[in-house]
PDB file of C-alpha atoms in Angstrom:
ATOM      1  CA  MET F 313      33.656 -15.163 -19.106  1.00 47.00           C
ATOM      2  CA  GLN F 314      35.809 -17.808 -17.422  1.00 67.00           C
ATOM      3  CA  ARG F 315      36.864 -20.661 -19.708  1.00 81.00           C
ATOM      4  CA  GLU F 316      37.276 -24.288 -18.709  1.00 93.00           C
ATOM      5  CA  THR F 317      40.598 -25.147 -17.087  1.00 96.00           C
ATOM      6  CA  THR F 318      41.986 -28.661 -16.564  1.00 97.00           C
ATOM      7  CA  PHE F 319      44.596 -29.494 -13.934  1.00 98.00           C
ATOM      8  CA  ILE F 320      46.096 -32.477 -12.092  1.00 98.00           C
ATOM      9  CA  HIS F 321      46.130 -33.072  -8.340  1.00 98.00           C
ATOM     10  CA  LEU F 322      48.989 -35.138  -6.908  1.00 98.00           C
ATOM     11  CA  THR F 323      49.702 -35.510  -3.208  1.00 98.00           C
ATOM     12  CA  ASP F 324      51.757 -37.525  -0.722  1.00 98.00           C
ATOM     13  CA  LEU F 325      54.416 -38.413  -3.267  1.00 98.00           C
ATOM     14  CA  HIS F 326      56.795 -39.524  -0.465  1.00 98.00           C
ATOM     15  CA  VAL F 327      59.762 -39.613  -2.819  1.00 97.00           C
ATOM     16  CA  GLY F 328      62.662 -41.302  -1.058  1.00 93.00           C
ATOM     17  CA  THR F 329      66.057 -42.847  -1.528  1.00 81.00           C
ATOM     18  CA  PRO F 330      66.494 -46.650  -1.824  1.00 74.00           C
ATOM     19  CA  ASP F 331      67.977 -46.902   1.685  1.00 81.00           C
ATOM     20  CA  ASP F 332      64.773 -45.571   3.318  1.00 87.00           C
ATOM     21  CA  ASP F 333      63.432 -48.586   5.215  1.00 84.00           C
ATOM     22  CA  HIS F 334      60.284 -46.710   6.286  1.00 87.00           C
ATOM     23  CA  LEU F 335      58.995 -46.106   2.767  1.00 90.00           C
ATOM     24  CA  PHE F 336      57.229 -49.464   2.161  1.00 89.00           C
ATOM     25  CA  SER F 337      56.582 -48.800  -1.545  1.00 91.00           C
ATOM     26  CA  ASP F 338      58.527 -47.721  -4.627  1.00 94.00           C
ATOM     27  CA  THR F 339      57.270 -44.161  -4.760  1.00 96.00           C
ATOM     28  CA  THR F 340      59.629 -42.976  -7.480  1.00 96.00           C
ATOM     29  CA  GLU F 341      58.364 -45.700  -9.818  1.00 96.00           C
ATOM     30  CA  THR F 342      54.754 -44.891  -8.884  1.00 96.00           C
ATOM     31  CA  LEU F 343      55.336 -41.205  -9.587  1.00 97.00           C
ATOM     32  CA  ARG F 344      56.824 -41.995 -13.002  1.00 97.00           C
ATOM     33  CA  GLU F 345      53.849 -44.241 -13.792  1.00 97.00           C
ATOM     34  CA  VAL F 346      51.392 -41.544 -12.731  1.00 98.00           C
ATOM     35  CA  LEU F 347      53.151 -38.856 -14.758  1.00 98.00           C
ATOM     36  CA  ASP F 348      53.074 -41.125 -17.826  1.00 98.00           C
ATOM     37  CA  LEU F 349      49.299 -41.400 -17.359  1.00 98.00           C
ATOM     38  CA  VAL F 350      49.011 -37.647 -16.840  1.00 98.00           C
ATOM     39  CA  ALA F 351      50.663 -37.167 -20.241  1.00 97.00           C
ATOM     40  CA  THR F 352      47.665 -38.931 -21.845  1.00 98.00           C
ATOM     41  CA  VAL F 353      45.015 -36.687 -20.227  1.00 98.00           C
ATOM     42  CA  ALA F 354      42.903 -34.698 -22.689  1.00 96.00           C
ATOM     43  CA  PRO F 355      42.445 -31.816 -22.735  1.00 96.00           C
ATOM     44  CA  GLN F 356      46.023 -31.251 -21.669  1.00 96.00           C
ATOM     45  CA  PRO F 357      46.250 -30.025 -18.061  1.00 98.00           C
ATOM     46  CA  GLU F 358      47.422 -26.444 -17.626  1.00 97.00           C
ATOM     47  CA  PHE F 359      49.110 -27.042 -14.272  1.00 98.00           C
ATOM     48  CA  ILE F 360      49.824 -29.680 -11.636  1.00 98.00           C
ATOM     49  CA  ILE F 361      49.192 -29.344  -7.901  1.00 98.00           C
ATOM     50  CA  ALA F 362      51.406 -31.402  -5.559  1.00 98.00           C
ATOM     51  CA  SER F 363      49.855 -30.865  -2.136  1.00 98.00           C
ATOM     52  CA  GLY F 364      52.574 -31.921   0.274  1.00 97.00           C
ATOM     53  CA  ASP F 365      54.545 -34.834   1.672  1.00 98.00           C
ATOM     54  CA  LEU F 366      56.609 -34.463  -1.449  1.00 98.00           C
ATOM     55  CA  THR F 367      59.337 -36.569   0.155  1.00 98.00           C
ATOM     56  CA  ASN F 368      59.390 -39.217   2.851  1.00 97.00           C
ATOM     57  CA  ARG F 369      62.256 -37.885   4.976  1.00 95.00           C
ATOM     58  CA  GLY F 370      62.499 -34.271   3.900  1.00 96.00           C
ATOM     59  CA  ASP F 371      66.172 -34.493   2.970  1.00 95.00           C
ATOM     60  CA  ALA F 372      67.628 -32.390   0.186  1.00 97.00           C
ATOM     61  CA  GLU F 373      68.666 -35.424  -1.882  1.00 96.00           C
ATOM     62  CA  SER F 374      65.071 -36.704  -2.001  1.00 96.00           C
ATOM     63  CA  PHE F 375      63.928 -33.281  -3.181  1.00 97.00           C
ATOM     64  CA  ARG F 376      66.652 -33.299  -5.833  1.00 97.00           C
ATOM     65  CA  MET F 377      65.356 -36.692  -6.988  1.00 97.00           C
ATOM     66  CA  LEU F 378      61.827 -35.280  -7.180  1.00 98.00           C
ATOM     67  CA  LYS F 379      63.040 -32.292  -9.175  1.00 98.00           C
ATOM     68  CA  ARG F 380      64.844 -34.545 -11.666  1.00 98.00           C
ATOM     69  CA  ILE F 381      61.714 -36.630 -12.251  1.00 98.00           C
ATOM     70  CA  ILE F 382      59.475 -33.579 -12.672  1.00 98.00           C
ATOM     71  CA  ASP F 383      61.940 -31.824 -14.980  1.00 97.00           C
ATOM     72  CA  GLU F 384      62.158 -34.986 -17.089  1.00 97.00           C
ATOM     73  CA  LYS F 385      58.446 -35.639 -17.456  1.00 97.00           C
ATOM     74  CA  VAL F 386      56.481 -32.421 -16.929  1.00 97.00           C
ATOM     75  CA  ASP F 387      56.266 -29.330 -19.135  1.00 96.00           C
ATOM     76  CA  VAL F 388      53.527 -27.391 -17.311  1.00 97.00           C
ATOM     77  CA  PRO F 389      53.776 -25.372 -14.062  1.00 98.00           C
ATOM     78  CA  VAL F 390      53.888 -27.456 -10.874  1.00 98.00           C
ATOM     79  CA  ILE F 391      52.624 -25.851  -7.651  1.00 98.00           C
ATOM     80  CA  TYR F 392      54.146 -27.402  -4.526  1.00 98.00           C
ATOM     81  CA  ALA F 393      52.944 -27.381  -0.926  1.00 98.00           C
ATOM     82  CA  LEU F 394      54.893 -28.761   2.033  1.00 98.00           C
ATOM     83  CA  GLY F 395      53.637 -31.516   4.331  1.00 98.00           C
ATOM     84  CA  ASN F 396      54.668 -32.978   7.654  1.00 96.00           C
ATOM     85  CA  HIS F 397      57.162 -35.403   6.055  1.00 97.00           C
ATOM     86  CA  ASP F 398      58.932 -32.553   4.279  1.00 98.00           C
ATOM     87  CA  THR F 399      61.425 -30.144   5.794  1.00 97.00           C
ATOM     88  CA  ARG F 400      61.693 -26.524   4.787  1.00 98.00           C
ATOM     89  CA  PRO F 401      65.517 -26.424   4.549  1.00 98.00           C
ATOM     90  CA  GLY F 402      65.518 -29.661   2.535  1.00 98.00           C
ATOM     91  CA  PHE F 403      62.897 -28.286   0.150  1.00 98.00           C
ATOM     92  CA  TYR F 404      64.596 -24.931  -0.430  1.00 98.00           C
ATOM     93  CA  GLU F 405      67.979 -26.583  -1.054  1.00 98.00           C
ATOM     94  CA  GLY F 406      66.877 -29.603  -3.053  1.00 98.00           C
ATOM     95  CA  MET F 407      64.317 -27.796  -5.230  1.00 98.00           C
ATOM     96  CA  GLU F 408      66.650 -24.804  -5.710  1.00 97.00           C
ATOM     97  CA  VAL F 409      64.102 -22.305  -4.387  1.00 97.00           C
ATOM     98  CA  GLU F 410      65.658 -19.051  -3.223  1.00 96.00           C
ATOM     99  CA  THR F 411      64.842 -17.919   0.301  1.00 96.00           C
ATOM    100  CA  ALA F 412      66.282 -15.552   2.879  1.00 96.00           C
ATOM    101  CA  ASP F 413      65.222 -17.911   5.669  1.00 97.00           C
ATOM    102  CA  PRO F 414      65.428 -21.697   5.110  1.00 97.00           C
ATOM    103  CA  ASP F 415      63.140 -22.279   8.117  1.00 97.00           C
ATOM    104  CA  ALA F 416      60.370 -19.984   6.849  1.00 97.00           C
ATOM    105  CA  PRO F 417      56.992 -21.449   5.801  1.00 97.00           C
ATOM    106  CA  TYR F 418      56.650 -21.942   2.066  1.00 98.00           C
ATOM    107  CA  ASP F 419      53.576 -19.795   1.429  1.00 98.00           C
ATOM    108  CA  HIS F 420      53.131 -18.525  -2.122  1.00 98.00           C
ATOM    109  CA  ASP F 421      50.592 -17.725  -4.807  1.00 98.00           C
ATOM    110  CA  ARG F 422      50.445 -17.856  -8.575  1.00 97.00           C
ATOM    111  CA  ILE F 423      47.985 -17.170 -11.376  1.00 97.00           C
ATOM    112  CA  VAL F 424      47.721 -19.928 -14.003  1.00 97.00           C
ATOM    113  CA  GLY F 425      44.984 -20.221 -16.601  1.00 92.00           C
ATOM    114  CA  GLY F 426      43.003 -17.429 -14.991  1.00 94.00           C
ATOM    115  CA  ILE F 427      42.982 -19.240 -11.612  1.00 97.00           C
ATOM    116  CA  HIS F 428      44.533 -17.663  -8.523  1.00 98.00           C
ATOM    117  CA  ILE F 429      46.296 -20.552  -6.742  1.00 98.00           C
ATOM    118  CA  VAL F 430      47.106 -19.798  -3.103  1.00 98.00           C
ATOM    119  CA  THR F 431      49.380 -22.240  -1.278  1.00 98.00           C
ATOM    120  CA  LEU F 432      49.785 -22.454   2.498  1.00 98.00           C
ATOM    121  CA  ASP F 433      52.462 -24.352   4.424  1.00 98.00           C
ATOM    122  CA  SER F 434      50.576 -26.184   7.190  1.00 97.00           C
ATOM    123  CA  SER F 435      53.574 -28.265   8.282  1.00 96.00           C
ATOM    124  CA  THR F 436      54.714 -28.024  11.896  1.00 90.00           C
ATOM    125  CA  PRO F 437      58.337 -29.160  12.312  1.00 88.00           C
ATOM    126  CA  GLY F 438      58.500 -32.348  14.386  1.00 85.00           C
ATOM    127  CA  LEU F 439      54.735 -32.898  14.505  1.00 88.00           C
ATOM    128  CA  ILE F 440      52.177 -34.726  12.359  1.00 93.00           C
ATOM    129  CA  GLY F 441      49.171 -32.413  12.651  1.00 92.00           C
ATOM    130  CA  GLY F 442      48.758 -29.162  10.770  1.00 95.00           C
ATOM    131  CA  ALA F 443      48.874 -25.534  11.878  1.00 95.00           C
ATOM    132  CA  ILE F 444      48.627 -22.055  10.389  1.00 96.00           C
ATOM    133  CA  ASP F 445      50.571 -19.359  12.246  1.00 95.00           C
ATOM    134  CA  PRO F 446      49.227 -15.816  12.876  1.00 97.00           C
ATOM    135  CA  GLU F 447      51.759 -14.371  10.403  1.00 97.00           C
ATOM    136  CA  GLN F 448      50.513 -16.821   7.790  1.00 98.00           C
ATOM    137  CA  PHE F 449      46.929 -15.689   8.316  1.00 98.00           C
ATOM    138  CA  GLU F 450      48.067 -12.095   7.766  1.00 98.00           C
ATOM    139  CA  TRP F 451      49.801 -13.151   4.554  1.00 98.00           C
ATOM    140  CA  LEU F 452      46.724 -15.116   3.472  1.00 98.00           C
ATOM    141  CA  GLU F 453      44.394 -12.167   3.959  1.00 98.00           C
ATOM    142  CA  ARG F 454      46.629  -9.853   1.920  1.00 98.00           C
ATOM    143  CA  THR F 455      47.012 -12.467  -0.803  1.00 98.00           C
ATOM    144  CA  LEU F 456      43.292 -13.228  -1.078  1.00 97.00           C
ATOM    145  CA  ASP F 457      42.632  -9.500  -1.434  1.00 97.00           C
ATOM    146  CA  SER F 458      45.243  -9.083  -4.165  1.00 96.00           C
ATOM    147  CA  HIS F 459      43.102 -10.562  -6.980  1.00 96.00           C
ATOM    148  CA  PRO F 460      39.493 -10.334  -5.799  1.00 94.00           C
ATOM    149  CA  ASP F 461      38.120 -10.828  -9.304  1.00 94.00           C
ATOM    150  CA  LEU F 462      39.766 -14.221  -9.900  1.00 96.00           C
ATOM    151  CA  PRO F 463      38.455 -17.646  -8.822  1.00 96.00           C
ATOM    152  CA  LYS F 464      40.784 -19.194  -6.238  1.00 98.00           C
ATOM    153  CA  LEU F 465      42.137 -22.643  -5.463  1.00 98.00           C
ATOM    154  CA  ILE F 466      43.618 -23.111  -1.995  1.00 98.00           C
ATOM    155  CA  VAL F 467      46.397 -25.696  -1.663  1.00 98.00           C
ATOM    156  CA  VAL F 468      47.272 -26.881   1.853  1.00 98.00           C
ATOM    157  CA  HIS F 469      48.601 -30.281   2.882  1.00 98.00           C
ATOM    158  CA  HIS F 470      46.424 -30.786   5.971  1.00 98.00           C
ATOM    159  CA  PRO F 471      42.680 -30.536   5.331  1.00 98.00           C
ATOM    160  CA  PRO F 472      40.692 -28.298   7.666  1.00 97.00           C
ATOM    161  CA  ALA F 473      38.857 -29.786  10.633  1.00 96.00           C
ATOM    162  CA  LEU F 474      35.350 -30.422   9.324  1.00 95.00           C
ATOM    163  CA  GLY F 475      33.326 -30.747  12.534  1.00 91.00           C
ATOM    164  CA  GLU F 476      31.977 -28.249  15.035  1.00 91.00           C
ATOM    165  CA  ALA F 477      34.361 -29.379  17.801  1.00 89.00           C
ATOM    166  CA  PRO F 478      37.907 -30.785  17.963  1.00 86.00           C
ATOM    167  CA  ASP F 479      38.087 -34.333  16.591  1.00 81.00           C
ATOM    168  CA  VAL F 480      39.749 -37.037  18.659  1.00 80.00           C
ATOM    169  CA  ALA F 481      41.908 -37.779  15.595  1.00 81.00           C
ATOM    170  CA  HIS F 482      43.079 -34.172  15.397  1.00 81.00           C
ATOM    171  CA  TRP F 483      46.427 -35.250  13.920  1.00 88.00           C
ATOM    172  CA  ARG F 484      44.579 -35.576  10.601  1.00 93.00           C
ATOM    173  CA  THR F 485      43.723 -31.876  10.241  1.00 95.00           C
ATOM    174  CA  ILE F 486      44.667 -28.252  10.665  1.00 96.00           C
ATOM    175  CA  HIS F 487      44.439 -27.413  14.369  1.00 93.00           C
ATOM    176  CA  PHE F 488      40.739 -26.869  15.174  1.00 94.00           C
ATOM    177  CA  PRO F 489      40.715 -23.186  16.254  1.00 94.00           C
ATOM    178  CA  GLN F 490      42.853 -22.322  13.242  1.00 96.00           C
ATOM    179  CA  SER F 491      40.456 -24.240  11.003  1.00 97.00           C
ATOM    180  CA  GLN F 492      37.664 -22.051  12.345  1.00 96.00           C
ATOM    181  CA  ARG F 493      39.630 -18.876  11.620  1.00 97.00           C
ATOM    182  CA  PHE F 494      40.484 -20.261   8.186  1.00 98.00           C
ATOM    183  CA  ALA F 495      36.774 -20.730   7.416  1.00 98.00           C
ATOM    184  CA  GLU F 496      35.959 -17.165   8.456  1.00 97.00           C
ATOM    185  CA  MET F 497      38.747 -15.745   6.304  1.00 97.00           C
ATOM    186  CA  LEU F 498      37.626 -17.657   3.194  1.00 98.00           C
ATOM    187  CA  LYS F 499      34.002 -16.494   3.336  1.00 97.00           C
ATOM    188  CA  GLY F 500      32.948 -14.490   0.290  1.00 95.00           C
ATOM    189  CA  ARG F 501      36.359 -14.843  -1.392  1.00 95.00           C
ATOM    190  CA  ASN F 502      35.366 -16.779  -4.543  1.00 95.00           C
ATOM    191  CA  ILE F 503      37.044 -19.986  -3.336  1.00 98.00           C
ATOM    192  CA  ILE F 504      36.271 -22.781  -5.789  1.00 97.00           C
ATOM    193  CA  GLY F 505      38.041 -25.510  -3.830  1.00 98.00           C
ATOM    194  CA  ILE F 506      40.672 -26.601  -1.318  1.00 98.00           C
ATOM    195  CA  LEU F 507      43.166 -29.301  -2.377  1.00 99.00           C
ATOM    196  CA  SER F 508      44.805 -31.385   0.358  1.00 98.00           C
ATOM    197  CA  GLY F 509      46.377 -34.737   1.171  1.00 98.00           C
ATOM    198  CA  HIS F 510      47.787 -36.193   4.398  1.00 98.00           C
ATOM    199  CA  ILE F 511      45.078 -38.772   5.183  1.00 97.00           C
ATOM    200  CA  HIS F 512      45.873 -41.064   2.216  1.00 97.00           C
ATOM    201  CA  HIS F 513      42.371 -41.692   0.916  1.00 97.00           C
ATOM    202  CA  ASP F 514      40.186 -40.001  -1.669  1.00 98.00           C
ATOM    203  CA  ARG F 515      37.577 -37.853   0.055  1.00 98.00           C
ATOM    204  CA  VAL F 516      35.264 -35.026  -0.987  1.00 98.00           C
ATOM    205  CA  SER F 517      33.595 -32.751   1.553  1.00 98.00           C
ATOM    206  CA  VAL F 518      31.640 -29.517   1.375  1.00 98.00           C
ATOM    207  CA  TRP F 519      32.968 -27.324   4.193  1.00 98.00           C
ATOM    208  CA  HIS F 520      31.153 -24.042   4.772  1.00 97.00           C
ATOM    209  CA  GLY F 521      30.122 -24.180   1.121  1.00 97.00           C
ATOM    210  CA  ILE F 522      33.655 -24.892  -0.167  1.00 98.00           C
ATOM    211  CA  PRO F 523      34.598 -28.235  -1.790  1.00 98.00           C
ATOM    212  CA  VAL F 524      37.524 -29.827   0.066  1.00 98.00           C
ATOM    213  CA  ILE F 525      39.270 -32.434  -2.105  1.00 98.00           C
ATOM    214  CA  VAL F 526      41.666 -34.895  -0.482  1.00 98.00           C
ATOM    215  CA  GLY F 527      43.648 -37.357  -2.579  1.00 98.00           C
ATOM    216  CA  THR F 528      45.022 -40.797  -1.746  1.00 98.00           C
ATOM    217  CA  GLY F 529      48.317 -39.818  -3.314  1.00 98.00           C
ATOM    218  CA  GLN F 530      51.182 -41.831  -4.698  1.00 96.00           C
ATOM    219  CA  HIS F 531      52.603 -43.566  -1.602  1.00 96.00           C
ATOM    220  CA  ALA F 532      50.031 -45.828   0.069  1.00 96.00           C
ATOM    221  CA  ALA F 533      46.340 -45.895   0.943  1.00 97.00           C
ATOM    222  CA  THR F 534      44.634 -45.785   4.325  1.00 97.00           C
ATOM    223  CA  ASP F 535      42.264 -48.631   5.121  1.00 97.00           C
ATOM    224  CA  ILE F 536      39.330 -46.469   6.243  1.00 96.00           C
ATOM    225  CA  LEU F 537      37.411 -49.542   7.441  1.00 96.00           C
ATOM    226  CA  ARG F 538      39.877 -49.910  10.326  1.00 95.00           C
ATOM    227  CA  THR F 539      39.391 -47.305  13.036  1.00 91.00           C
ATOM    228  CA  ASP F 540      41.347 -48.964  15.873  1.00 92.00           C
ATOM    229  CA  ILE F 541      44.721 -48.522  14.148  1.00 93.00           C
ATOM    230  CA  LEU F 542      46.115 -46.689  11.149  1.00 92.00           C
ATOM    231  CA  ARG F 543      46.423 -49.497   8.579  1.00 96.00           C
ATOM    232  CA  MET F 544      48.279 -48.644   5.382  1.00 96.00           C
ATOM    233  CA  VAL F 545      47.691 -50.768   2.287  1.00 96.00           C
ATOM    234  CA  ARG F 546      49.030 -50.767  -1.247  1.00 96.00           C
ATOM    235  CA  GLY F 547      47.217 -48.207  -3.352  1.00 97.00           C
ATOM    236  CA  ALA F 548      47.598 -44.903  -5.184  1.00 97.00           C
ATOM    237  CA  SER F 549      45.540 -42.467  -7.225  1.00 98.00           C
ATOM    238  CA  PHE F 550      45.640 -39.014  -8.760  1.00 98.00           C
ATOM    239  CA  GLY F 551      42.960 -36.462  -9.513  1.00 98.00           C
ATOM    240  CA  ILE F 552      41.891 -34.709 -12.705  1.00 98.00           C
ATOM    241  CA  GLY F 553      40.286 -31.355 -12.004  1.00 98.00           C
ATOM    242  CA  THR F 554      38.085 -29.291 -14.287  1.00 97.00           C
ATOM    243  CA  ILE F 555      37.178 -25.709 -13.404  1.00 97.00           C
ATOM    244  CA  ARG F 556      34.136 -24.333 -15.163  1.00 95.00           C
ATOM    245  CA  PRO F 557      32.093 -21.150 -14.628  1.00 93.00           C
ATOM    246  CA  SER F 558      29.694 -23.398 -12.688  1.00 94.00           C
ATOM    247  CA  GLY F 559      32.396 -24.687 -10.318  1.00 95.00           C
ATOM    248  CA  LEU F 560      34.912 -27.478  -9.717  1.00 97.00           C
ATOM    249  CA  THR F 561      34.756 -31.116 -10.829  1.00 98.00           C
ATOM    250  CA  MET F 562      37.261 -33.731  -9.616  1.00 98.00           C
ATOM    251  CA  ALA F 563      37.682 -37.200 -11.114  1.00 98.00           C
ATOM    252  CA  PHE F 564      39.897 -39.762  -9.385  1.00 98.00           C
ATOM    253  CA  VAL F 565      42.166 -42.172 -11.267  1.00 98.00           C
ATOM    254  CA  PRO F 566      43.100 -45.147  -9.054  1.00 97.00           C
ATOM    255  CA  LEU F 567      46.039 -47.361  -9.944  1.00 97.00           C
ATOM    256  CA  PRO F 568      45.321 -51.117  -9.865  1.00 95.00           C
ATOM    257  CA  SER F 569      46.094 -52.556  -6.430  1.00 95.00           C
ATOM    258  CA  ASP F 570      45.694 -55.723  -4.390  1.00 95.00           C
ATOM    259  CA  ARG F 571      45.326 -53.588  -1.234  1.00 95.00           C
ATOM    260  CA  ALA F 572      47.986 -55.677   0.520  1.00 96.00           C
ATOM    261  CA  GLU F 573      48.975 -54.430   3.975  1.00 95.00           C
ATOM    262  CA  LEU F 574      52.151 -52.358   4.067  1.00 93.00           C
ATOM    263  CA  ASN F 575      52.318 -51.198   7.687  1.00 92.00           C
ATOM    264  CA  THR F 576      50.242 -50.264  10.737  1.00 93.00           C
ATOM    265  CA  TYR F 577      50.573 -47.475  13.307  1.00 89.00           C
ATOM    266  CA  PRO F 578      48.970 -47.227  16.771  1.00 90.00           C
ATOM    267  CA  LEU F 579      46.662 -44.242  17.127  1.00 86.00           C
ATOM    268  CA  GLU F 580      48.297 -43.305  20.435  1.00 84.00           C
ATOM    269  CA  MET F 581      51.581 -42.581  18.686  1.00 82.00           C
ATOM    270  CA  LEU F 582      49.874 -40.379  16.117  1.00 82.00           C
ATOM    271  CA  LEU F 583      48.006 -38.389  18.786  1.00 79.00           C
ATOM    272  CA  GLU F 584      51.233 -37.756  20.701  1.00 79.00           C
ATOM    273  CA  ARG F 585      52.800 -36.210  17.603  1.00 76.00           C
ATOM    274  CA  ALA F 586      49.797 -34.110  16.612  1.00 75.00           C
ATOM    275  CA  VAL F 587      49.405 -30.408  17.324  1.00 64.00           C
ATOM    276  CA  PRO F 588      48.040 -30.480  20.896  1.00 59.00           C
ATOM    277  CA  VAL F 589      44.329 -29.798  21.384  1.00 50.00           C
ATOM    278  CA  ALA F 590      43.996 -26.714  23.560  1.00 43.00           C
ATOM    279  CA  ALA F 591      41.640 -26.398  26.491  1.00 34.00           C
ATOM    280  CA  GLU F 592      38.823 -25.153  24.278  1.00 38.00           C
TER     281      GLU F 592
END
């Protein structure tokens, strides 16, 4: 019988160097503060998920900074996904991950605490929106079949598109037709949850029967009351997950914040840099 498993969900760490004038908050200090709080969690988490936008610029030095902080403060496995702010070459070099192709998607899986954790790289170089390539779907199918008896967590930076048609704000999600294929592939696979980031606010959805957990992350929060622009305000949180035989529970731990405005972005700019919506 499956035992209870506790884990931590981090996302959108946006670790950067002091000369990054597009960071708007001290993300390295926030990450250290969050990891100090994580150290107080009981029962002790068995692993940490970091679901993308690990760095703000994707450069190798920022990844090296992230690695130093994690090595200093964390003594459990950390599962990383890549987001649109990351770069694959920067990640492989800075995190000292061996690869034959520094431009290849960082797709991987791991079993921790009896949970099969499957991580997809939804980043699309140069664009904001998410995508899953045909070769990645082939890898995903093989990987899901490799441990059919184990409950599975899916980690992917961009959440799937939730609606029944492409959303006008499609830069927020995995490209719509690929989201549909994703849903079909996950059916009947003992998926206990999908962990994502990207949109910078805490959100829980049930998508084709699967909980989709999105975290605010450690960089900034989206003001979801403003729909005419993307308004970023001061704010951060992390998630504490518990996996039981009955399913997944997520609790969110917000850091105190005055919600002061940090920056705004016009929606037109975001749409231009999303994965284009096809004719369908």
